[in-house]
Amino acid sequence: MLKRLSFSQGVFFTACCIFAMIAIVRSFNQILEVLARQSLNEWLYFGVFSFASALVITSLYRAISSKYSETKAGIRYISISFFVVTVTCYLVLKLQDPKGTDYQTSLALFVSSSLLGAGWWVQATINSAAARKAHTVSTIMNHRYSEYFFKRNDNFSNMFPIGCLINPAVIEHALSPTKSRYKDIKFADGQIQAAKDLNYVMNFYEFIAVGVSSGDFDEKLIRDCYEGIIIGIEKRGFHMIQFMRRTQGQKVFCSLVDLVDKWTDNQSMTTQYKNGNQSLDLGELTPSQENIDEMIRERDLNRATKASAEIVTQATNVTSIDTAHHVNSVDQGIPQP
């Protein structure tokens, strides 16, 4: 499918068409005379040459693009350009005036220069792809042997195994403890740290997604190694993404979500929720919302009890001060009201 031309491309294309039409109109009679002089055999030779050129160029295109997939986009345009060049060269050599200017040397130089340029581009693209793949392998191996990463990943996985979704209350308290609605709630040991570990793990895969989208990592290799993990971490970190976007903006983890959408045809949990799907199958909340509500009631009860105790203590202190003041006044013979 052809892409829509940009404004500058549209201007250049329109100008080219206009000048071509003017040239054809001005030389219309001459063109008709040249065509009238051509015999059927010459048209047959032209057809054989054109289709043979198309066959050779198409075969080369398939061979190179299948072996080096990273060249597929650019080499398509090179193939089309070479087909146009070969056909043009044939027509120029066939239709040129024998007594006029000889274009054979110029065309040979032009074709050889084009071949050298195309070969250089293909080699440069292959070298760039090889370097990108080597960088990707290095990153994967460094990640594979990172004890710190797997320590935090294992801590989160042990606290919230597959099928258990971390409760948004834990995420809010872990990432914003001073502003959290769940301040002073006693969560189970390790849950707060596990939420922080999830944030760390998701940031690593966000880094991987950014590298893929910017072309720094080989996407095929990354997909072969991490596809299931990245799709799973986006699902398990759904509430993490929602909280971070509410507090820090809608661009948080955008590369991770975009990569999951690309691999799953816009089926990431974040995108489905954004599109209005409120019944996502995310798994069982841990701790459950009932436990969170119970902890909130217990916290509020403790706060009320503590506040009542403070009021009683303050009242007792005031009474003690008044009594002491009364006793001192009596001892000193000061009349009391």
CSV table of C-alpha atoms in Angstrom, one decimal:
chain,number,residue,atom,x,y,z
A,1,MET,CA,0.0,0.0,0.0
A,2,LEU,CA,1.4,3.4,-1.0
A,3,LYS,CA,2.0,5.9,1.6
A,4,ARG,CA,0.6,9.4,1.4
A,5,LEU,CA,3.1,11.9,0.0
A,6,SER,CA,4.3,14.7,2.1
A,7,PHE,CA,3.8,18.3,1.0
A,8,SER,CA,7.3,18.7,-0.4
A,9,GLN,CA,7.0,15.3,-2.2
A,10,GLY,CA,3.7,16.3,-3.6
A,11,VAL,CA,5.1,19.6,-5.0
A,12,PHE,CA,8.0,17.8,-6.6
A,13,PHE,CA,5.8,15.1,-8.1
A,14,THR,CA,3.4,17.6,-9.5
A,15,ALA,CA,6.1,19.7,-11.0
A,16,CYS,CA,7.6,16.6,-12.6
A,17,CYS,CA,4.3,15.6,-14.1
A,18,ILE,CA,3.7,19.1,-15.5
A,19,PHE,CA,7.1,19.4,-17.1
A,20,ALA,CA,6.7,15.8,-18.6
A,21,MET,CA,3.4,16.7,-20.1
A,22,ILE,CA,4.8,19.9,-21.6
A,23,ALA,CA,7.7,18.0,-23.1
A,24,ILE,CA,5.4,15.4,-24.5
A,25,VAL,CA,3.1,18.0,-26.0
A,26,ARG,CA,6.0,19.9,-27.6
A,27,SER,CA,7.5,16.8,-29.1
A,28,PHE,CA,4.3,14.9,-29.8
A,29,ASN,CA,4.7,14.8,-33.6
A,30,GLN,CA,8.3,13.7,-33.3
A,31,ILE,CA,7.3,10.9,-30.9
A,32,LEU,CA,4.6,9.7,-33.3
A,33,GLU,CA,7.2,9.6,-36.1
A,34,VAL,CA,9.6,7.6,-34.0
A,35,LEU,CA,6.9,5.1,-33.0
A,36,ALA,CA,5.7,4.8,-36.5
A,37,ARG,CA,9.1,3.7,-37.7
A,38,GLN,CA,9.3,0.9,-35.2
A,39,SER,CA,8.5,-2.6,-36.5
A,40,LEU,CA,6.7,-5.4,-34.7
A,41,ASN,CA,10.0,-7.2,-34.1
A,42,GLU,CA,11.5,-4.2,-32.3
A,43,TRP,CA,8.5,-4.1,-29.9
A,44,LEU,CA,8.9,-7.8,-29.4
A,45,TYR,CA,12.6,-7.3,-28.6
A,46,PHE,CA,11.7,-4.5,-26.2
A,47,GLY,CA,9.2,-6.8,-24.4
A,48,VAL,CA,11.7,-9.6,-24.1
A,49,PHE,CA,14.3,-7.3,-22.7
A,50,SER,CA,11.9,-5.6,-20.3
A,51,PHE,CA,10.5,-8.9,-18.9
A,52,ALA,CA,14.0,-10.5,-18.7
A,53,SER,CA,15.2,-7.4,-16.7
A,54,ALA,CA,12.2,-7.6,-14.4
A,55,LEU,CA,12.9,-11.4,-13.9
A,56,VAL,CA,16.5,-10.9,-13.0
A,57,ILE,CA,15.9,-7.8,-10.7
A,58,THR,CA,13.0,-9.6,-9.0
A,59,SER,CA,15.1,-12.7,-8.4
A,60,LEU,CA,17.9,-10.6,-6.9
A,61,TYR,CA,15.4,-8.7,-4.7
A,62,ARG,CA,13.9,-11.9,-3.3
A,63,ALA,CA,17.3,-13.5,-2.7
A,64,ILE,CA,18.8,-10.5,-0.9
A,65,SER,CA,15.7,-9.5,1.1
A,66,SER,CA,15.0,-13.1,2.3
A,67,LYS,CA,18.6,-13.5,3.5
A,68,TYR,CA,18.9,-10.0,4.9
A,69,SER,CA,15.4,-9.0,6.0
A,70,GLU,CA,16.6,-5.6,7.2
A,71,THR,CA,17.3,-4.5,3.6
A,72,LYS,CA,13.7,-5.4,2.4
A,73,ALA,CA,12.3,-1.9,2.6
A,74,GLY,CA,15.1,0.0,0.9
A,75,ILE,CA,16.0,-2.6,-1.7
A,76,ARG,CA,12.4,-2.6,-3.1
A,77,TYR,CA,13.0,1.0,-4.2
A,78,ILE,CA,16.4,0.2,-5.5
A,79,SER,CA,14.9,-2.7,-7.6
A,80,ILE,CA,12.3,-0.4,-9.1
A,81,SER,CA,14.9,2.2,-9.8
A,82,PHE,CA,17.2,-0.3,-11.6
A,83,PHE,CA,14.3,-1.6,-13.7
A,84,VAL,CA,13.5,2.0,-14.8
A,85,VAL,CA,17.2,2.6,-15.5
A,86,THR,CA,17.6,-0.6,-17.6
A,87,VAL,CA,14.5,0.1,-19.7
A,88,THR,CA,15.5,3.7,-20.2
A,89,CYS,CA,19.0,2.7,-21.3
A,90,TYR,CA,17.6,0.3,-23.8
A,91,LEU,CA,15.3,2.9,-25.2
A,92,VAL,CA,18.0,5.6,-25.4
A,93,LEU,CA,20.4,3.2,-27.2
A,94,LYS,CA,17.8,1.9,-29.5
A,95,LEU,CA,16.2,5.2,-30.5
A,96,GLN,CA,19.3,7.5,-30.6
A,97,ASP,CA,20.2,9.0,-33.9
A,98,PRO,CA,23.3,7.1,-35.3
A,99,LYS,CA,24.7,10.4,-36.6
A,100,GLY,CA,24.0,12.2,-33.3
A,101,THR,CA,25.5,12.1,-29.8
A,102,ASP,CA,26.7,8.7,-28.6
A,103,TYR,CA,25.3,8.1,-25.1
A,104,GLN,CA,26.8,4.6,-24.7
A,105,THR,CA,29.8,5.8,-22.5
A,106,SER,CA,27.7,8.1,-20.4
A,107,LEU,CA,25.0,5.4,-19.8
A,108,ALA,CA,27.7,2.8,-18.9
A,109,LEU,CA,29.2,5.2,-16.3
A,110,PHE,CA,25.8,5.9,-14.9
A,111,VAL,CA,24.8,2.3,-14.6
A,112,SER,CA,28.1,1.3,-13.0
A,113,SER,CA,27.9,4.1,-10.5
A,114,SER,CA,24.3,3.1,-9.6
A,115,LEU,CA,25.5,-0.5,-9.1
A,116,LEU,CA,28.3,0.6,-6.9
A,117,GLY,CA,26.0,2.9,-4.8
A,118,ALA,CA,23.4,0.2,-4.4
A,119,GLY,CA,26.1,-2.4,-3.4
A,120,TRP,CA,27.6,0.1,-0.8
A,121,TRP,CA,24.1,0.7,0.6
A,122,VAL,CA,23.3,-3.0,0.9
A,123,GLN,CA,26.7,-3.7,2.6
A,124,ALA,CA,26.3,-0.8,5.0
A,125,THR,CA,22.7,-1.9,5.9
A,126,ILE,CA,23.9,-5.5,6.6
A,127,ASN,CA,26.8,-4.2,8.7
A,128,SER,CA,24.4,-2.0,10.7
A,129,ALA,CA,22.0,-4.9,11.2
A,130,ALA,CA,24.9,-7.2,12.4
A,131,ALA,CA,26.0,-4.5,14.9
A,132,ARG,CA,22.5,-4.1,16.1
A,133,LYS,CA,22.1,-7.8,16.6
A,134,ALA,CA,25.4,-8.1,18.5
A,135,HIS,CA,24.3,-5.2,20.7
A,136,THR,CA,21.0,-7.0,21.3
A,137,VAL,CA,22.7,-10.3,22.2
A,138,SER,CA,25.0,-8.4,24.6
A,139,THR,CA,22.1,-6.8,26.4
A,140,ILE,CA,20.2,-10.1,26.7
A,141,MET,CA,23.2,-11.9,28.1
A,142,ASN,CA,24.0,-9.1,30.6
A,143,HIS,CA,20.3,-9.3,31.7
A,144,ARG,CA,20.5,-13.0,31.9
A,145,TYR,CA,23.4,-12.9,34.4
A,146,SER,CA,22.2,-9.9,36.4
A,147,GLU,CA,21.8,-11.2,40.0
A,148,TYR,CA,20.4,-7.9,41.1
A,149,PHE,CA,17.6,-8.0,38.5
A,150,PHE,CA,16.6,-11.6,39.2
A,151,LYS,CA,16.7,-11.0,43.0
A,152,ARG,CA,14.1,-8.2,42.6
A,153,ASN,CA,12.2,-10.2,40.0
A,154,ASP,CA,12.1,-13.3,42.1
A,155,ASN,CA,11.0,-11.3,45.2
A,156,PHE,CA,8.0,-9.8,43.3
A,157,SER,CA,7.1,-13.2,41.7
A,158,ASN,CA,7.2,-15.0,45.1
A,159,MET,CA,5.0,-12.4,46.7
A,160,PHE,CA,2.6,-12.1,43.8
A,161,PRO,CA,2.8,-15.3,41.7
A,162,ILE,CA,1.3,-15.7,38.2
A,163,GLY,CA,-2.5,-15.4,38.5
A,164,CYS,CA,-2.3,-13.0,41.4
A,165,LEU,CA,-2.6,-9.3,40.6
A,166,ILE,CA,-1.1,-6.7,42.9
A,167,ASN,CA,-3.7,-4.6,44.6
A,168,PRO,CA,-3.7,-0.9,43.6
A,169,ALA,CA,-3.6,0.0,47.3
A,170,VAL,CA,-0.2,-1.7,47.7
A,171,ILE,CA,1.1,0.2,44.7
A,172,GLU,CA,-0.1,3.5,45.9
A,173,HIS,CA,1.4,3.1,49.3
A,174,ALA,CA,4.7,1.8,47.9
A,175,LEU,CA,5.2,4.6,45.4
A,176,SER,CA,3.6,7.5,47.3
A,177,PRO,CA,3.7,6.7,51.0
A,178,THR,CA,3.4,10.3,52.3
A,179,LYS,CA,0.3,11.0,50.1
A,180,SER,CA,-1.3,7.6,50.2
A,181,ARG,CA,-4.8,7.1,51.3
A,182,TYR,CA,-3.6,3.9,52.8
A,183,LYS,CA,-1.1,5.5,55.2
A,184,ASP,CA,-0.7,3.6,58.5
A,185,ILE,CA,-2.2,0.4,57.1
A,186,LYS,CA,-0.2,-2.7,58.0
A,187,PHE,CA,0.4,-4.6,54.8
A,188,ALA,CA,1.8,-8.1,54.9
A,189,ASP,CA,5.6,-8.3,55.2
A,190,GLY,CA,7.3,-7.8,51.8
A,191,GLN,CA,4.3,-6.5,49.8
A,192,ILE,CA,5.5,-2.9,49.7
A,193,GLN,CA,9.0,-4.0,48.6
A,194,ALA,CA,7.5,-6.3,46.1
A,195,ALA,CA,5.6,-3.4,44.5
A,196,LYS,CA,8.8,-1.4,44.2
A,197,ASP,CA,10.5,-4.5,42.7
A,198,LEU,CA,7.6,-4.7,40.1
A,199,ASN,CA,8.3,-1.0,39.2
A,200,TYR,CA,12.0,-1.8,38.7
A,201,VAL,CA,11.3,-4.8,36.5
A,202,MET,CA,8.8,-2.9,34.4
A,203,ASN,CA,11.2,-0.1,33.9
A,204,PHE,CA,13.8,-2.5,32.5
A,205,TYR,CA,11.3,-3.9,30.0
A,206,GLU,CA,10.3,-0.3,29.1
A,207,PHE,CA,14.0,0.3,28.3
A,208,ILE,CA,13.9,-2.8,26.0
A,209,ALA,CA,10.7,-1.5,24.3
A,210,VAL,CA,12.3,1.9,23.7
A,211,GLY,CA,15.3,0.2,22.2
A,212,VAL,CA,13.1,-1.8,19.8
A,213,SER,CA,11.0,1.2,18.8
A,214,SER,CA,14.1,3.3,18.1
A,215,GLY,CA,15.8,0.6,16.1
A,216,ASP,CA,18.7,0.1,18.6
A,217,PHE,CA,17.7,-3.5,19.3
A,218,ASP,CA,16.9,-6.3,16.8
A,219,GLU,CA,13.1,-6.7,17.1
A,220,LYS,CA,13.0,-10.3,15.9
A,221,LEU,CA,15.5,-11.4,18.5
A,222,ILE,CA,13.9,-9.5,21.3
A,223,ARG,CA,10.5,-10.9,20.3
A,224,ASP,CA,11.8,-14.5,20.3
A,225,CYS,CA,13.4,-14.0,23.8
A,226,TYR,CA,10.9,-11.7,25.5
A,227,GLU,CA,7.5,-11.8,23.8
A,228,GLY,CA,5.7,-13.8,26.5
A,229,ILE,CA,7.5,-12.0,29.3
A,230,ILE,CA,6.7,-8.5,28.1
A,231,ILE,CA,3.0,-9.3,27.4
A,232,GLY,CA,2.7,-10.9,30.8
A,233,ILE,CA,4.4,-8.1,32.7
A,234,GLU,CA,2.1,-5.5,31.0
A,235,LYS,CA,-0.9,-7.5,32.3
A,236,ARG,CA,0.5,-8.1,35.8
A,237,GLY,CA,1.6,-4.4,36.0
A,238,PHE,CA,-1.7,-3.0,34.8
A,239,HIS,CA,-2.6,-1.2,38.0
A,240,MET,CA,1.0,0.0,38.2
A,241,ILE,CA,0.7,1.6,34.8
A,242,GLN,CA,-2.7,3.2,35.7
A,243,PHE,CA,-1.4,4.7,38.9
A,244,MET,CA,1.8,6.0,37.3
A,245,ARG,CA,-0.2,7.6,34.5
A,246,ARG,CA,-2.6,9.3,36.9
A,247,THR,CA,0.3,10.8,38.9
A,248,GLN,CA,3.0,11.4,36.3
A,249,GLY,CA,1.3,11.6,32.9
A,250,GLN,CA,0.0,9.5,30.1
A,251,LYS,CA,3.4,8.9,28.6
A,252,VAL,CA,4.6,6.6,31.4
A,253,PHE,CA,5.4,3.1,30.1
A,254,CYS,CA,4.1,4.1,26.6
A,255,SER,CA,6.8,2.2,24.7
A,256,LEU,CA,6.0,-1.0,26.6
A,257,VAL,CA,2.3,-0.7,25.9
A,258,ASP,CA,2.9,0.2,22.3
A,259,LEU,CA,5.2,-2.8,21.8
A,260,VAL,CA,2.5,-5.1,23.3
A,261,ASP,CA,-0.1,-3.6,21.0
A,262,LYS,CA,2.2,-4.2,18.0
A,263,TRP,CA,2.7,-7.8,18.9
A,264,THR,CA,-0.9,-8.5,19.9
A,265,ASP,CA,-2.9,-6.4,17.5
A,266,ASN,CA,-3.9,-3.7,20.1
A,267,GLN,CA,-4.8,-6.3,22.7
A,268,SER,CA,-2.7,-4.9,25.6
A,269,MET,CA,-4.7,-4.6,28.8
A,270,THR,CA,-4.0,-0.8,29.0
A,271,THR,CA,-5.3,-0.2,25.5
A,272,GLN,CA,-8.4,-2.3,26.0
A,273,TYR,CA,-9.2,-0.5,29.2
A,274,LYS,CA,-8.6,2.9,27.4
A,275,ASN,CA,-11.0,1.8,24.7
A,276,GLY,CA,-13.8,1.2,27.2
A,277,ASN,CA,-13.4,-2.5,28.1
A,278,GLN,CA,-14.0,-2.5,31.9
A,279,SER,CA,-14.3,-6.3,32.3
A,280,LEU,CA,-10.6,-7.3,31.9
A,281,ASP,CA,-9.5,-10.7,33.0
A,282,LEU,CA,-6.5,-9.7,35.0
A,283,GLY,CA,-6.4,-12.2,37.8
A,284,GLU,CA,-7.1,-12.3,41.5
A,285,LEU,CA,-6.2,-9.2,43.5
A,286,THR,CA,-3.7,-9.7,46.3
A,287,PRO,CA,-4.4,-8.8,49.0
A,288,SER,CA,-8.1,-8.9,48.2
A,289,GLN,CA,-10.2,-5.8,48.3
A,290,GLU,CA,-12.1,-7.2,51.3
A,291,ASN,CA,-8.8,-7.5,53.2
A,292,ILE,CA,-7.9,-3.9,52.3
A,293,ASP,CA,-11.3,-2.6,53.5
A,294,GLU,CA,-10.9,-4.5,56.7
A,295,MET,CA,-7.4,-3.0,57.3
A,296,ILE,CA,-8.9,0.4,56.6
A,297,ARG,CA,-11.6,-0.1,59.2
A,298,GLU,CA,-9.0,-1.3,61.7
A,299,ARG,CA,-6.8,1.7,61.0
A,300,ASP,CA,-9.7,4.1,61.4
A,301,LEU,CA,-10.7,2.4,64.6
A,302,ASN,CA,-7.2,2.6,65.9
A,303,ARG,CA,-7.0,6.3,65.0
A,304,ALA,CA,-10.4,7.0,66.7
A,305,THR,CA,-9.2,5.1,69.8
A,306,LYS,CA,-6.0,6.9,69.9
A,307,ALA,CA,-7.7,10.3,69.4
A,308,SER,CA,-10.1,9.4,72.3
A,309,ALA,CA,-7.2,8.4,74.5
A,310,GLU,CA,-5.5,11.7,73.7
A,311,ILE,CA,-8.6,13.7,74.6
A,312,VAL,CA,-9.0,11.8,77.9
A,313,THR,CA,-5.3,12.4,78.7
A,314,GLN,CA,-5.5,16.0,77.9
A,315,ALA,CA,-8.7,16.4,80.1
A,316,THR,CA,-7.0,14.5,82.9
A,317,ASN,CA,-3.9,16.8,82.7
A,318,VAL,CA,-6.1,19.9,82.8
A,319,THR,CA,-8.0,18.6,85.8
A,320,SER,CA,-4.7,17.7,87.6
A,321,ILE,CA,-3.4,21.2,86.9
A,322,ASP,CA,-6.6,22.9,88.2
A,323,THR,CA,-6.5,20.7,91.4
A,324,ALA,CA,-2.9,21.5,92.0
A,325,HIS,CA,-3.6,25.2,91.5
A,326,HIS,CA,-6.5,25.0,94.0
A,327,VAL,CA,-4.4,23.3,96.6
A,328,ASN,CA,-1.6,25.8,96.3
A,329,SER,CA,-4.1,28.7,96.6
A,330,VAL,CA,-5.6,27.2,99.8
A,331,ASP,CA,-2.2,26.7,101.3
A,332,GLN,CA,-1.3,30.3,100.7
A,333,GLY,CA,-4.6,31.7,102.0
A,334,ILE,CA,-5.8,33.1,98.7
A,335,PRO,CA,-9.6,33.4,98.6
A,336,GLN,CA,-11.2,31.1,96.1
A,337,PRO,CA,-14.1,32.2,93.9
